[in-house]
Coordinates of C-alpha atoms in Angstrom, one line a residue:
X1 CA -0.5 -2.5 4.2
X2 CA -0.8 -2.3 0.6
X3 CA -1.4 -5.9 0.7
X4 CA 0.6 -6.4 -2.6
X5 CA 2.8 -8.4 -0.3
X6 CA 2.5 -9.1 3.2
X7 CA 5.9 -9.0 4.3
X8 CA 5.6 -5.9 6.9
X9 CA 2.3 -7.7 8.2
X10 CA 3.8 -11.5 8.6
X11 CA 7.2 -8.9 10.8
X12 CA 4.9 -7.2 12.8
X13 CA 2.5 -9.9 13.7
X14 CA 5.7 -12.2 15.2
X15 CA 7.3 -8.9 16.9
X16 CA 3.6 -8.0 18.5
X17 CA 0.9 -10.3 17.6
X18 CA -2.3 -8.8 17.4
X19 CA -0.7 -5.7 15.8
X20 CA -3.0 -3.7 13.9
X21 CA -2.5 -3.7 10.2
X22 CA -3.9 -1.1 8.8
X23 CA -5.2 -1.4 4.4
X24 CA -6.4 1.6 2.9
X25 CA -9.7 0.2 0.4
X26 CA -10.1 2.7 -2.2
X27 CA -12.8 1.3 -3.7
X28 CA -10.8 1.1 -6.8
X29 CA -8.4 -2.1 -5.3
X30 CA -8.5 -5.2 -7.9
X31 CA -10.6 -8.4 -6.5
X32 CA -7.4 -10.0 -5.6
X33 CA -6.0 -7.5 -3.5
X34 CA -9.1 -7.5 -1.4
X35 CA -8.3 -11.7 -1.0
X36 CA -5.1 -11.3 -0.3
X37 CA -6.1 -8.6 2.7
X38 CA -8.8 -11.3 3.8
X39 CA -6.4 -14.1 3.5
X40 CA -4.2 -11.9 5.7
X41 CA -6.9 -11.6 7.9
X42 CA -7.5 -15.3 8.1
X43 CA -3.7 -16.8 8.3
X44 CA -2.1 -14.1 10.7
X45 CA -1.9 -12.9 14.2
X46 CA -2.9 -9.3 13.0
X47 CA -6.2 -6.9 13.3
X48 CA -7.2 -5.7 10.0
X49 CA -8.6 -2.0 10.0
X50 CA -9.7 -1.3 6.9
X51 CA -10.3 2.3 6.6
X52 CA -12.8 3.9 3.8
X53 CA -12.7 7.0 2.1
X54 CA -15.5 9.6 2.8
X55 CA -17.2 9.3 -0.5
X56 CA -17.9 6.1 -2.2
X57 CA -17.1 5.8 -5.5
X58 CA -20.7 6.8 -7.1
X59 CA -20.7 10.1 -4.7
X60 CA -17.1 10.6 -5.8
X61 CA -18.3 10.4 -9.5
X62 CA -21.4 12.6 -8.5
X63 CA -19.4 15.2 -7.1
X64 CA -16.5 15.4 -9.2
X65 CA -17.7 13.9 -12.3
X66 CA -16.4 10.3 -13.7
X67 CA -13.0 8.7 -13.7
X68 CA -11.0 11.4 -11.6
X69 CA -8.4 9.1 -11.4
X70 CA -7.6 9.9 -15.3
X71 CA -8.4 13.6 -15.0
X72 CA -6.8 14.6 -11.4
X73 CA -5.0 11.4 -10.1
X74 CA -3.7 13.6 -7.3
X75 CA -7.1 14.8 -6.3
X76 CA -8.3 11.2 -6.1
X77 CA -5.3 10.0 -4.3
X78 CA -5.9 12.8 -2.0
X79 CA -9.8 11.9 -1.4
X80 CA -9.1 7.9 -1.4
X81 CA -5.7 7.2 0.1
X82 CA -4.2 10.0 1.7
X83 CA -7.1 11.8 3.9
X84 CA -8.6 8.4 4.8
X85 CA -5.0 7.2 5.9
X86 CA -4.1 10.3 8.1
X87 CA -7.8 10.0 9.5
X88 CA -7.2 6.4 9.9
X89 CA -3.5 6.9 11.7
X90 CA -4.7 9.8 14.0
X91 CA -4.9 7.6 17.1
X92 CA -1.5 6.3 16.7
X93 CA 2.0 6.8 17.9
X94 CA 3.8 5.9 14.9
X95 CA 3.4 3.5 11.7
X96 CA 5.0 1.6 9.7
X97 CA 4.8 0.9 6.1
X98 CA 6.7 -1.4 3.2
X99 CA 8.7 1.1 1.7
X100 CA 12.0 -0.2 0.2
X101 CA 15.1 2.5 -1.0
X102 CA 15.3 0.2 -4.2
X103 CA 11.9 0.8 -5.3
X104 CA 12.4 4.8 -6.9
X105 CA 14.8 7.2 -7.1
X106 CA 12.5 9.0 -5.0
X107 CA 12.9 6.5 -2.0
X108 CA 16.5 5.8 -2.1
X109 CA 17.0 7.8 1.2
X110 CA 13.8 6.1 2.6
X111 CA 14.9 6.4 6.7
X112 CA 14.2 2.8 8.5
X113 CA 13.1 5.2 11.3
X114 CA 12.0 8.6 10.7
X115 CA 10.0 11.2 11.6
X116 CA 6.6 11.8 9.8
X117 CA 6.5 15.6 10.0
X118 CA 2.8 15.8 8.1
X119 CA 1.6 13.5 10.7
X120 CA 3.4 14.5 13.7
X121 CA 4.2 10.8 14.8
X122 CA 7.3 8.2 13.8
X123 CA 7.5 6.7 10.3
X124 CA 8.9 3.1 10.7
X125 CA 10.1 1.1 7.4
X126 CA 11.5 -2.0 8.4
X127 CA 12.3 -3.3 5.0
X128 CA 13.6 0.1 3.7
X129 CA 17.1 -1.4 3.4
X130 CA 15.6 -4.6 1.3
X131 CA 16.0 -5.7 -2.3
X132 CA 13.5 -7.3 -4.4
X133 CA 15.3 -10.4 -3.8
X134 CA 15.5 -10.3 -0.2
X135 CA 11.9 -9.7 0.0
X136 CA 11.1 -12.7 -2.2
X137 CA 13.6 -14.9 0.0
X138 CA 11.4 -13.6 3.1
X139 CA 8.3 -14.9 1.5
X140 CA 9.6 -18.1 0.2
X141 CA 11.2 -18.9 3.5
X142 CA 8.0 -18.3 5.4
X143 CA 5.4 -18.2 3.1
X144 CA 4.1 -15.5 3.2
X145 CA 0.9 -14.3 1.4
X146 CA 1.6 -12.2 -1.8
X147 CA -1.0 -10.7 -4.2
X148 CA -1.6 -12.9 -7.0
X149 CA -1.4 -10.8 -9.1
X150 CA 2.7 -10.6 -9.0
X151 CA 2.2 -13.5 -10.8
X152 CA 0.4 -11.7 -13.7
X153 CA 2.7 -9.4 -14.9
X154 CA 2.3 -6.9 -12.3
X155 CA 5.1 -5.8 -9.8
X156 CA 3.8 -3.2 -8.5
X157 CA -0.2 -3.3 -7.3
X158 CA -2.1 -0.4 -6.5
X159 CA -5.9 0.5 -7.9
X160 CA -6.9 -1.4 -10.9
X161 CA -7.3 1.6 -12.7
X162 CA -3.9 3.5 -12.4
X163 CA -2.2 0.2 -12.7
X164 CA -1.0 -2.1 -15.5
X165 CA 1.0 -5.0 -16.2
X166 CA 5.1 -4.0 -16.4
X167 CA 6.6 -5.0 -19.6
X168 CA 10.1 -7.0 -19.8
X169 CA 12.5 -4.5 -19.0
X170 CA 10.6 -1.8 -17.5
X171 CA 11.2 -0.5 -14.4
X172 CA 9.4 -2.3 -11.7
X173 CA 6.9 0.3 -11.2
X174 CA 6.5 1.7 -14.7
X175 CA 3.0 -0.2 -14.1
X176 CA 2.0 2.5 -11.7
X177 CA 0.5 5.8 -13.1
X178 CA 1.6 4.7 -16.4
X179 CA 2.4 7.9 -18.5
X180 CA 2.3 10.1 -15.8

């Protein structure tokens, strides 16, 4: 769970409660995506695994030198998301995540069930068919937890500093590796 909403959380905690949710913490997440994974935590039928990179962010800077994310965001993706997450997923079957065809271009064929060939296990994505506004009917209808920070001009939350407030008619992710 990215915890920028909890939407794939609040569905899998009323299909099997106690489900583990699993939130990558980069150690670059802002302060209110880290209270919306403990509110999560707190309000839902759900285990929280939070899974760690290797390196902390210090020994990342020692080893690679300050701010990677601005010099080789794929590097420090790869160090802080994706290595942790197939580390983290390794005892599992299959996963799911929030991905939704209307977010890209590049997720418009997103599968509702798949197959996760880099993992060797099943790729669910429940919502994959969703819209925005049937996501935000979801929540509103059950309240669901969202990131405050939706509320701030953000639409799309990842780490604080790769990510920046979407301007009025930008695409909803344009706050997301801005100029890359």
């Amino acid at each position: 769970s990215s915890m920028e909403d909890a939407v794939v959380a609040h569905l899998a905690s009323r299909a099997f409660p106690g489900v583990d949710v699993v939130f990558l913490d980069t150690g670059y997440h802002f302060e209110e995506t880290i209270g919306t994974r403990d509110a999560v935590q707190a309000v839902m039928d759900v285990n929280v695994i939070t899974l760690t990179p290797r390196q902390t962010v210090a020994e990342q800077d020692a080893a690679y030198g300050p701010r990677l994310h601005d010099r080789d965001p794929d590097l420090c993706c790869a160090l802080r998301k994706v290595k942790p997450l197939e580390e983290g997923l390794a005892g599992y079957e299959a996963w799911a995540t929030g991905l939704r065809r209307d977010e890209s271009p590049t997720r418009a064929g997103t599968p509702v069930v798949g197959w996760d060939e880099k993992r060797r296990k099943v790729k669910i994505s429940p919502i994959a068919r969703w819209t925005q506004d049937d996501v935000e009917a979801y929540v509103a209808e059950h309240g669901v937890l969202t990131n405050p920070l939706l509320m701030d001009g953000y639409t799309s939350v990842g780490c604080a500093p790769c990510t920046r407030r979407v301007a009025e008619g930008e695409d909803a992710r344009a706050g997301r590796w801005a100029g890359r």
